[in-house]
Coordinates of C-alpha atoms and ligand atoms in Angstrom, one line a residue:
Chain A
M269 CA 28.1 93.9 122.9
D270 CA 30.5 94.8 125.7
Q271 CA 33.7 95.0 123.8
N272 CA 35.8 96.4 126.5
S273 CA 35.5 93.8 129.2
D274 CA 35.9 91.1 126.6
I275 CA 39.1 92.6 125.2
A276 CA 40.4 93.6 128.6
A277 CA 40.3 90.0 129.7
V278 CA 43.1 88.7 127.5
P279 CA 46.1 91.0 126.8
L280 CA 47.0 91.4 123.2
L281 CA 50.7 91.0 124.2
A282 CA 52.1 89.8 127.5
A283 CA 55.6 88.9 128.6
N284 CA 56.2 86.9 131.8
G285 CA 59.5 86.5 133.7
V286 CA 61.7 87.6 130.8
S287 CA 65.4 87.5 131.4
K288 CA 68.3 88.4 129.1
S289 CA 72.1 88.6 129.6
F290 CA 74.8 90.0 127.4
G291 CA 77.9 88.2 128.6
H292 CA 78.3 89.2 132.2
V293 CA 75.7 92.0 132.0
Q294 CA 72.3 90.9 133.1
A295 CA 70.2 93.4 131.1
L296 CA 66.8 92.0 132.2
D297 CA 65.9 89.9 135.2
S298 CA 62.4 88.4 135.3
V299 CA 60.4 91.3 133.9
N300 CA 56.8 91.3 132.9
I301 CA 54.5 93.5 130.9
A302 CA 51.0 93.3 129.5
V303 CA 49.2 95.5 127.0
H304 CA 45.5 95.3 126.1
A305 CA 43.6 96.5 123.1
G306 CA 42.9 100.2 123.3
E307 CA 45.5 100.7 126.0
I308 CA 48.7 102.7 126.2
V309 CA 51.3 101.2 128.5
A310 CA 54.4 103.2 129.3
L311 CA 57.8 101.6 130.0
L312 CA 60.0 103.8 132.0
G313 CA 63.5 103.5 133.6
E314 CA 66.8 105.2 133.7
N315 CA 69.4 105.0 130.9
G316 CA 70.6 101.4 130.7
A317 CA 67.6 100.1 132.7
G318 CA 66.9 97.6 130.0
K319 CA 64.0 99.2 128.1
S320 CA 65.3 98.9 124.6
T321 CA 66.5 95.4 125.3
F322 CA 63.1 94.4 126.6
I323 CA 61.2 95.8 123.6
K324 CA 63.7 94.2 121.2
I325 CA 62.7 90.9 122.7
L326 CA 59.1 91.7 122.2
A327 CA 59.9 92.7 118.6
G328 CA 61.8 89.4 117.8
V329 CA 65.2 91.1 117.5
Y330 CA 66.6 89.1 120.5
A331 CA 65.5 85.8 121.9
P332 CA 65.0 85.8 125.7
D333 CA 67.2 83.6 127.9
A334 CA 64.1 82.8 130.0
G335 CA 60.5 83.7 130.2
E336 CA 57.6 83.5 127.8
L337 CA 55.7 85.8 125.4
L338 CA 52.0 85.5 124.8
V339 CA 50.0 87.0 121.9
D340 CA 46.2 86.8 122.5
G341 CA 47.0 84.5 125.4
R342 CA 48.8 82.0 123.3
P343 CA 52.5 81.4 123.9
V344 CA 54.7 82.5 120.9
R345 CA 58.4 82.4 120.1
F346 CA 59.7 85.0 117.7
G347 CA 62.7 83.8 115.7
S348 CA 63.0 87.1 113.8
P349 CA 61.4 90.5 113.5
A350 CA 59.4 89.3 110.6
E351 CA 57.7 86.6 112.8
A352 CA 56.8 89.3 115.3
L353 CA 55.4 91.4 112.6
N354 CA 53.3 88.5 111.3
A355 CA 51.9 88.1 114.8
G356 CA 50.9 91.8 114.7
V357 CA 53.7 93.3 116.8
A358 CA 55.1 96.3 115.0
T359 CA 58.0 98.3 116.4
V360 CA 59.0 101.9 115.9
Y361 CA 62.7 101.7 116.9
Q362 CA 64.7 104.4 118.5
D363 CA 66.7 104.9 115.3
L364 CA 63.4 104.7 113.2
A365 CA 64.9 102.0 110.8
L366 CA 64.0 104.0 107.7
V367 CA 65.9 103.7 104.4
E368 CA 66.6 107.4 103.9
Q369 CA 67.6 107.2 100.3
R370 CA 64.1 105.7 99.4
D371 CA 60.9 107.5 99.2
V372 CA 58.1 107.6 101.7
A373 CA 56.0 105.0 100.0
S374 CA 58.9 102.5 99.8
N375 CA 59.5 103.0 103.5
L376 CA 55.9 102.6 104.5
F377 CA 55.7 99.2 102.9
L378 CA 59.4 98.2 103.4
G379 CA 59.6 94.4 103.1
R380 CA 55.9 94.1 102.5
E381 CA 55.5 95.7 99.1
F382 CA 52.3 95.2 97.2
T383 CA 53.1 92.9 94.3
K384 CA 51.9 91.5 91.1
G385 CA 53.8 88.2 90.7
I386 CA 57.5 89.1 91.2
F387 CA 56.9 92.7 90.4
V388 CA 56.1 95.6 92.7
D389 CA 52.6 96.9 92.2
R390 CA 53.7 100.6 92.1
R391 CA 50.3 102.0 91.4
R392 CA 48.7 100.3 94.4
M393 CA 51.7 101.2 96.6
Y394 CA 51.6 104.8 95.9
K395 CA 47.8 104.9 96.2
E396 CA 47.9 103.2 99.6
A397 CA 50.7 105.4 100.7
E398 CA 48.7 108.5 99.8
I399 CA 45.9 107.2 101.9
A400 CA 48.2 106.4 104.9
V401 CA 49.8 109.8 104.8
E402 CA 46.7 111.9 104.1
S403 CA 45.3 111.5 107.7
L404 CA 48.6 112.7 109.3
D405 CA 49.0 116.1 111.0
F406 CA 52.4 116.2 109.4
H407 CA 52.3 117.7 106.0
I408 CA 54.3 115.3 103.9
P409 CA 54.8 117.0 100.5
S410 CA 54.6 113.8 98.5
V411 CA 54.9 110.0 99.0
R412 CA 57.6 110.2 96.3
T413 CA 59.8 112.4 98.5
T414 CA 62.9 110.6 99.7
V415 CA 63.0 110.3 103.5
D416 CA 66.4 112.1 103.8
L417 CA 64.5 115.3 102.8
L418 CA 62.0 115.1 105.7
S419 CA 62.1 116.7 109.1
G420 CA 62.6 114.7 112.3
G421 CA 58.8 114.8 113.1
Q422 CA 57.9 113.8 109.5
R423 CA 60.3 110.9 109.7
Q424 CA 58.8 109.8 113.1
A425 CA 55.3 110.1 111.5
V426 CA 56.4 107.9 108.6
A427 CA 57.9 105.3 111.0
I428 CA 54.7 105.2 113.1
S429 CA 52.5 105.0 109.9
R430 CA 54.6 102.1 108.8
A431 CA 53.9 100.3 112.0
V432 CA 50.2 100.7 111.3
A433 CA 50.5 99.9 107.6
M434 CA 52.3 96.7 108.5
G435 CA 49.2 95.7 110.4
G436 CA 50.5 96.3 113.9
R437 CA 47.8 95.5 116.4
I438 CA 50.4 96.1 119.0
V439 CA 52.6 99.1 118.4
I440 CA 55.8 99.6 120.3
L441 CA 57.5 103.0 120.3
D442 CA 61.0 103.5 121.6
E443 CA 61.6 107.2 122.5
P444 CA 59.4 108.6 119.7
T445 CA 59.6 112.2 120.9
A446 CA 63.3 112.3 122.0
A447 CA 64.6 114.4 119.0
L448 CA 61.5 116.5 118.4
G449 CA 60.5 120.1 119.1
V450 CA 57.4 121.1 121.0
R451 CA 55.0 121.3 118.1
E452 CA 56.2 118.1 116.5
S453 CA 56.2 116.2 119.8
A454 CA 52.5 117.2 120.3
A455 CA 51.6 115.9 116.9
V456 CA 53.4 112.6 117.5
L457 CA 51.7 112.2 120.9
E458 CA 48.4 112.8 119.1
M459 CA 49.2 110.1 116.6
I460 CA 49.9 107.7 119.5
N461 CA 46.6 108.7 121.1
N462 CA 44.9 107.8 117.9
L463 CA 46.5 104.4 117.9
R464 CA 44.8 103.7 121.2
E465 CA 41.5 105.0 119.9
Q466 CA 41.7 102.6 116.9
G467 CA 41.9 99.8 119.5
R468 CA 45.5 99.0 119.2
G469 CA 47.7 98.2 122.1
V470 CA 50.6 100.6 122.6
I471 CA 53.9 100.3 124.5
L472 CA 55.6 103.6 124.8
I473 CA 59.1 104.3 126.0
S474 CA 60.0 107.9 126.9
H475 CA 62.2 109.8 129.4
N476 CA 59.8 112.7 129.2
L477 CA 57.2 112.4 132.1
Q478 CA 55.3 115.3 130.7
H479 CA 54.7 113.3 127.6
V480 CA 54.0 110.0 129.3
L481 CA 51.8 110.9 132.3
P482 CA 48.8 112.4 130.5
L483 CA 48.8 109.6 127.9
A484 CA 49.6 106.3 129.6
D485 CA 46.9 104.1 131.1
R486 CA 49.5 102.1 133.1
I487 CA 53.1 102.6 133.8
F488 CA 55.7 99.8 134.1
V489 CA 59.0 100.8 135.6
L490 CA 62.3 99.0 135.3
H491 CA 65.3 99.6 137.5
R492 CA 68.6 98.0 136.6
G493 CA 66.9 95.3 134.6
R494 CA 64.4 94.4 137.3
P495 CA 60.7 95.3 137.6
A496 CA 60.4 98.3 140.0
G497 CA 56.7 98.7 140.0
V498 CA 53.5 99.2 138.0
V499 CA 51.2 102.2 138.5
T500 CA 47.9 103.1 136.9
S501 CA 47.2 106.5 135.5
E502 CA 45.1 107.4 138.5
E503 CA 47.9 106.7 141.0
A504 CA 50.6 108.1 138.9
T505 CA 52.1 111.3 140.0
A506 CA 55.4 112.6 138.8
E507 CA 56.8 112.2 142.3
I508 CA 55.9 108.5 142.7
V509 CA 57.0 107.6 139.2
V510 CA 60.4 109.4 139.7
R511 CA 60.9 107.5 142.9
L512 CA 60.2 104.2 141.2
I513 CA 62.6 105.1 138.4
M514 CA 65.3 105.8 141.0
G515 CA 64.8 102.4 142.6
D516 CA 63.0 103.6 145.7
T517 CA 61.1 100.5 147.0
S518 CA 59.2 102.2 149.7
V519 CA 56.4 103.4 147.3
Chain B
M141 CA 69.9 111.3 86.3
D142 CA 73.1 113.3 86.1
H143 CA 72.7 115.9 83.4
G144 CA 76.4 116.9 83.5
L145 CA 77.3 113.5 82.1
V146 CA 74.6 113.5 79.4
V147 CA 75.9 116.9 78.3
A148 CA 79.5 115.6 78.3
L149 CA 78.3 112.6 76.3
V150 CA 76.6 114.8 73.7
A151 CA 79.7 117.1 73.6
A152 CA 82.1 114.2 73.0
F153 CA 79.7 112.9 70.3
V154 CA 79.5 116.2 68.5
F155 CA 83.2 116.8 68.8
F156 CA 84.3 113.4 67.4
S157 CA 81.6 113.6 64.6
V158 CA 83.2 116.8 63.4
A159 CA 86.8 115.8 64.0
S160 CA 86.6 112.4 62.3
P161 CA 84.6 111.4 59.2
F162 CA 84.5 107.8 60.3
F163 CA 82.9 108.5 63.7
L164 CA 79.4 109.0 62.6
S165 CA 78.5 105.7 61.1
T166 CA 76.5 102.6 62.0
R167 CA 79.6 100.5 61.5
N168 CA 81.5 102.6 64.1
F169 CA 78.7 102.5 66.6
L170 CA 78.7 98.8 66.4
I171 CA 82.4 98.9 67.0
I172 CA 81.9 101.1 70.0
G173 CA 79.2 98.8 71.3
Q174 CA 81.4 95.8 70.9
S175 CA 84.4 97.5 72.5
V176 CA 82.3 98.4 75.6
S177 CA 80.4 95.1 75.8
V178 CA 82.5 93.4 78.5
I179 CA 83.1 96.6 80.5
G180 CA 79.4 97.4 80.2
I181 CA 78.3 94.0 81.5
L182 CA 80.7 94.3 84.4
A183 CA 79.6 97.8 85.1
A184 CA 75.9 96.6 85.3
A185 CA 76.9 94.0 87.9
L186 CA 79.0 96.5 89.9
T187 CA 76.0 98.9 89.8
I188 CA 73.7 96.3 91.3
G189 CA 76.3 95.4 93.9
L190 CA 77.0 99.0 94.9
I191 CA 73.2 99.7 95.3
A192 CA 73.1 96.6 97.6
G193 CA 76.1 98.1 99.5
V194 CA 78.9 95.8 98.2
L195 CA 81.8 96.6 95.9
D196 CA 83.2 93.5 94.1
L197 CA 86.8 94.2 93.0
S198 CA 87.4 90.6 91.9
V199 CA 85.5 90.7 88.6
G200 CA 88.5 91.7 86.6
S201 CA 90.7 88.8 87.7
T202 CA 87.7 86.4 87.5
I203 CA 87.7 87.3 83.8
G204 CA 91.3 86.2 83.5
V205 CA 90.7 82.9 85.3
V206 CA 87.6 82.1 83.2
S207 CA 89.4 82.9 79.9
V208 CA 92.3 80.6 80.9
V209 CA 90.1 77.8 81.9
A210 CA 88.1 78.1 78.7
A211 CA 91.3 78.1 76.6
L212 CA 93.0 75.2 78.5
L213 CA 89.9 73.0 78.1
A214 CA 89.6 73.9 74.4
E215 CA 93.2 73.0 74.0
A216 CA 92.6 69.7 75.6
G217 CA 89.7 69.1 73.2
A218 CA 86.8 69.4 75.6
S219 CA 83.4 70.0 74.1
V220 CA 81.6 73.4 74.3
V221 CA 79.3 72.1 77.0
V222 CA 82.3 71.3 79.2
V223 CA 84.0 74.6 78.4
V224 CA 81.0 76.7 79.3
G225 CA 80.0 74.4 82.2
A226 CA 83.5 74.8 83.7
A227 CA 83.5 78.5 83.2
V228 CA 80.2 78.8 85.0
S229 CA 81.5 76.6 87.8
V230 CA 84.5 78.9 88.2
G231 CA 82.1 81.8 88.4
L232 CA 79.9 80.1 91.0
A233 CA 83.0 79.2 93.0
V234 CA 84.2 82.7 92.9
G235 CA 80.8 84.1 93.9
G236 CA 80.6 81.5 96.6
L237 CA 83.9 82.4 98.1
N238 CA 83.1 86.1 98.1
T239 CA 79.8 85.4 99.7
F240 CA 81.4 83.3 102.4
L241 CA 83.8 86.1 103.3
I242 CA 81.4 89.0 103.0
V243 CA 78.1 87.6 104.1
K244 CA 79.1 84.7 106.4
L245 CA 82.2 86.2 108.0
G246 CA 81.1 89.8 107.7
I247 CA 84.3 91.1 106.1
D248 CA 84.1 94.4 104.3
S249 CA 83.5 93.8 100.6
I250 CA 86.3 96.0 99.4
I251 CA 88.9 94.2 101.6
A252 CA 87.5 90.8 100.9
T253 CA 87.4 91.1 97.1
L254 CA 90.8 92.9 97.0
A255 CA 92.1 89.7 98.6
T256 CA 90.2 87.3 96.4
A257 CA 91.0 89.4 93.3
S258 CA 94.7 88.8 94.0
V259 CA 94.1 85.0 94.6
F260 CA 92.1 84.7 91.3
F261 CA 94.7 86.7 89.4
G262 CA 97.5 84.5 90.6
T263 CA 95.4 81.4 89.9
G264 CA 94.9 82.5 86.3
L265 CA 98.6 83.0 85.9
I266 CA 99.5 79.7 87.5
L267 CA 97.0 77.7 85.4
A268 CA 98.4 79.2 82.2
Q269 CA 102.0 79.2 83.6
G270 CA 102.2 82.9 83.0
K271 CA 101.6 82.5 79.3
T272 CA 98.8 83.3 76.9
I273 CA 97.1 80.1 75.8
Y274 CA 96.1 80.3 72.2
A275 CA 93.2 78.0 71.9
A276 CA 89.4 78.5 71.8
D277 CA 86.4 76.4 71.5
E278 CA 85.1 76.6 67.9
Y279 CA 81.5 77.2 68.9
L280 CA 82.4 79.8 71.4
G281 CA 84.5 81.6 68.9
S282 CA 81.8 81.6 66.2
F283 CA 79.1 82.5 68.8
V284 CA 81.0 85.6 69.9
S285 CA 81.8 86.7 66.3
A286 CA 78.3 86.0 65.0
R287 CA 76.1 88.9 63.9
P288 CA 72.5 88.0 64.0
L289 CA 70.6 90.8 62.2
G290 CA 73.9 92.5 61.7
I291 CA 74.5 93.1 65.4
P292 CA 77.5 91.4 67.1
T293 CA 76.5 88.9 69.8
P294 CA 78.4 90.8 72.6
V295 CA 76.4 93.9 71.8
I296 CA 73.2 91.9 72.1
L297 CA 74.3 90.4 75.4
L298 CA 75.2 93.9 76.6
A299 CA 71.7 95.2 75.7
L300 CA 70.0 92.2 77.3
T301 CA 72.1 92.8 80.5
Y302 CA 70.8 96.3 80.8
V303 CA 67.2 95.5 80.1
A304 CA 67.3 92.7 82.7
G305 CA 69.1 95.0 85.1
Y306 CA 66.5 97.7 84.6
V307 CA 63.6 95.3 85.1
L308 CA 65.3 93.8 88.2
L309 CA 66.1 97.1 89.9
A310 CA 63.1 99.3 88.9
K311 CA 60.3 96.7 88.8
A312 CA 61.0 93.6 90.7
K313 CA 60.4 93.3 94.5
L314 CA 63.9 91.8 94.7
G315 CA 65.2 95.0 93.3
W316 CA 63.4 97.1 95.9
H317 CA 64.9 94.9 98.5
I318 CA 68.4 95.4 97.0
Y319 CA 68.0 99.1 97.4
A320 CA 66.8 98.7 101.0
T321 CA 69.7 96.4 101.9
G322 CA 72.2 98.9 100.5
G323 CA 70.4 101.9 102.0
N324 CA 70.0 100.7 105.6
R325 CA 70.9 97.1 106.2
S326 CA 69.7 96.8 109.8
A327 CA 66.4 98.5 108.9
A328 CA 65.9 96.1 106.1
D329 CA 66.7 93.2 108.5
R330 CA 64.2 94.4 111.0
S331 CA 61.5 94.7 108.3
G332 CA 62.0 91.1 107.5
I333 CA 64.0 91.5 104.3
P334 CA 66.4 88.5 103.9
T335 CA 69.5 90.7 103.5
K336 CA 72.0 87.9 103.6
R337 CA 70.4 86.1 100.8
I338 CA 70.2 89.3 98.8
L339 CA 73.9 90.0 99.2
A340 CA 74.7 86.4 98.2
F341 CA 72.5 86.8 95.1
V342 CA 74.2 90.1 94.2
L343 CA 77.7 88.6 94.6
L344 CA 76.9 85.5 92.6
L345 CA 75.4 87.8 89.9
S346 CA 78.7 89.8 89.6
A347 CA 80.7 86.6 89.5
L348 CA 78.5 85.3 86.7
A349 CA 78.7 88.6 84.8
A350 CA 82.5 88.3 85.0
T351 CA 82.1 84.7 83.7
V352 CA 80.2 86.0 80.7
G353 CA 82.8 88.7 80.2
G354 CA 85.6 86.1 80.4
L355 CA 83.9 83.9 77.8
I356 CA 83.3 86.8 75.4
L357 CA 87.0 87.7 75.7
A358 CA 88.1 84.1 75.2
G359 CA 85.8 83.8 72.2
R360 CA 86.9 87.1 70.7
T361 CA 90.6 86.7 71.1
L362 CA 90.6 82.9 70.6
S363 CA 92.9 82.7 73.6
G364 CA 93.1 82.9 77.4
S365 CA 95.4 84.7 79.8
G366 CA 95.5 85.6 83.5
L367 CA 96.2 89.1 82.4
Y368 CA 92.9 89.6 80.6
G369 CA 90.6 91.8 82.6
R370 CA 93.3 93.5 84.5
F371 CA 92.1 97.0 83.7
L372 CA 88.5 96.1 83.3
N373 CA 87.8 96.5 87.0
I374 CA 88.8 100.1 86.9
D375 CA 87.2 100.8 83.6
A376 CA 83.9 99.4 84.7
L377 CA 84.1 101.2 88.0
T378 CA 84.9 104.5 86.2
A379 CA 81.8 104.0 84.1
V380 CA 79.7 103.3 87.2
L381 CA 81.0 106.3 89.1
L382 CA 80.8 108.6 86.1
G383 CA 77.2 107.5 85.8
G384 CA 76.8 108.8 89.4
I385 CA 75.9 105.6 91.2
G386 CA 78.1 106.5 94.2
L387 CA 79.8 104.3 96.7
S388 CA 77.4 104.8 99.6
G389 CA 74.7 102.3 98.6
G390 CA 70.9 102.4 98.3
R391 CA 70.9 104.9 95.4
G392 CA 71.2 105.0 91.6
K393 CA 69.8 103.7 88.4
I394 CA 71.3 101.3 85.9
E395 CA 70.5 103.7 83.1
Q396 CA 73.0 106.1 84.5
T397 CA 75.7 103.5 84.3
L398 CA 74.9 102.9 80.7
V399 CA 75.5 106.5 80.0
G400 CA 78.8 106.3 81.8
V401 CA 79.7 103.2 79.7
L402 CA 78.8 104.9 76.4
F403 CA 80.8 107.9 77.4
I404 CA 83.9 105.9 78.1
G405 CA 83.4 103.9 74.8
I406 CA 83.0 107.1 72.7
L407 CA 86.0 108.7 74.4
A408 CA 88.2 105.7 73.7
N409 CA 86.9 105.2 70.2
G410 CA 87.2 108.9 69.3
L411 CA 90.8 109.0 70.6
T412 CA 91.6 106.0 68.5
L413 CA 90.1 107.5 65.4
L414 CA 92.1 110.6 65.9
N415 CA 95.2 108.4 66.1
T416 CA 96.0 109.2 69.7
P417 CA 98.8 106.8 70.7
S418 CA 97.7 104.2 73.2
F419 CA 100.0 105.3 76.0
Y420 CA 98.1 108.6 76.0
Q421 CA 94.9 106.7 76.2
A422 CA 96.1 105.1 79.5
V423 CA 96.5 108.6 80.9
V424 CA 93.1 109.6 79.6
R425 CA 91.7 106.5 81.3
G426 CA 93.3 107.6 84.6
F427 CA 91.9 111.1 84.3
A428 CA 88.5 109.8 83.5
F429 CA 88.6 107.7 86.8
L430 CA 89.8 110.7 88.7
L431 CA 87.0 112.8 87.2
A432 CA 84.5 110.1 88.2
I433 CA 85.6 110.0 91.9
M434 CA 85.7 113.8 92.1
L435 CA 82.2 114.0 90.7
D436 CA 81.1 111.4 93.2
A437 CA 82.7 113.3 96.1
H438 CA 81.1 116.5 94.8
R439 CA 77.7 114.9 94.6
R440 CA 78.0 113.6 98.1
R441 CA 79.0 117.0 99.5
S442 CA 76.1 118.7 97.8
M443 CA 73.8 116.1 99.1
E444 CA 74.9 116.8 102.7
R445 CA 73.9 120.4 102.1
Ligands
LIG94 N1 73.8 94.2 122.4 C1 74.3 94.4 123.6 N2 75.4 93.8 124.0 C2 75.9 94.0 125.3 N3 75.3 94.7 126.2 C3 74.1 95.3 125.9 C4 73.5 95.2 124.5 N4 72.4 95.9 124.5 C5 72.2 96.4 125.7 N5 73.2 96.1 126.5 C6 73.4 96.5 128.0 O1 72.2 96.2 128.6 C7 71.8 97.2 129.5 C8 70.4 97.7 129.1 O2 70.5 98.5 127.9 P1 69.2 99.1 127.1 O3 69.7 99.7 125.9 O4 68.2 98.1 127.1 O5 68.8 100.3 128.1 P2 67.7 101.4 127.9 O6 66.8 101.3 129.1 O7 67.1 101.3 126.6 O8 68.6 102.7 128.0 P3 68.4 104.2 127.3 O9 67.3 104.9 128.1 O10 69.7 104.8 127.4 O11 68.0 103.9 125.9 C9 72.9 98.2 129.4 O12 73.8 97.9 130.5 C10 73.5 98.0 128.1 O13 74.9 98.4 128.2
LIG95 MG1 67.0 102.6 124.8

């Protein structure tokens, strides 16, 4: 069976002509993106270009003013983050959205706890959490450790693992390496690469071209809320990408 | 669990056992249990609220209003069903108003309930025209003074409250969502947890706990007054903070609060047995509260490393 061509035909997640204004600020003007299974798509742009706003629309945090979202080729409308999650779109936010006072297991299954009736099935939760954490390059001492005791990289790893644990077929990551050192960044990038290998679709936001260029299959660039260009990994050189980011239309 | 408080509890226990021959007796323990029953029930509700990230300062004056309503209706000859039904309606109205301000309008819970506390306090006074109404429903009175298996009903209610609180917070999915809401509300939202509904639930719970407290007081004193419950806010909050729940949300266990409640109860009881005049007890109460907030500040500082 030729899986690749089949999957490649229909994007897991696509957005067409999405616009969004906050009062007088037009944060997004008719932007598009598409991500297929087993693909890493980077979303680049200067500060304030609209990247976070765009992915919050994909995640169901904001409703777009115009444009449509498609999951598996079918139009969808996310009324809340929970609806996006149910459709398989899991987001690792810039602020990670972890409850620091709670332990790793509680965070991995936040809002989706395993239950027996109205009670939490603790045994199952901790067992599943062990399994989720075991495969990580980050040594997490115990799934009973509270998140506030973890390092930045460990927290990022927990947030990404949660996106997977919540069944994200499409995983969106907003600046996952921004606050990390060299070693921890490398391990997080390895995790992101694994997501692709598992056949998930990944949307990656980063300001660090050294992190993005080796990893991304395609690069979408935003400039002041408008689409500034799409380049494939073969075409992408740092110079071209930087010029697109700066709004140079001659490339 | 905060070991410091457990040590203090044991120390107070040993001290009063030696200092007073009456302290160490089943009878006295039931007296302690009874004396902390209302504070304990309020403290449990405050604990759940604080874990969810809201502090309800209106529970004390709600107790006053409920006791007045119960007394006035009893005076007018209403049946026990009407008395209890009206009290619960008052509780639901109080919880509903707090929910509207805090959840719907997004006002900070301390500010909102400080305002509503003042409104409820005044309402209690107006309804009773500033007086104490000496009337109580017969069934309510005998229910509160009943001793099934030798244990006073308020003590049984206190125990049930803590068992239910423990099951809710430690075992139920709703409890886990209460922790998440108080720990990081926007993260909880983005994980699909219905945080607004959870806060509404918690605020209604504390209003209903105050209702139960008001009915216990009305049944015990066979009267009602807007002044009842005036100091219960601070006593309950002292117990909660002594227990180490903290004001920042998302942390703590209800068992800790129970230790705080027992500590306050033993302290007050021991001082009474040693014939300490009541005006000294007010100062002791104040110092206990200061100690509690200092402990909380200390814990927070050491947590920030
Ligand atoms: N909730 C909001 N209300 C008003 N304006 C907003 C809001 N969110 C974003 N904006 C504005 O929309 C524009 C795009 O912001 P956005 O956060 O999406 O940029 P970004 O590309 O993620 O930037 P960065 O790289 O700094 O994270 C900015 O001008 C920002 O000020
Ligand atoms: Mg951003």
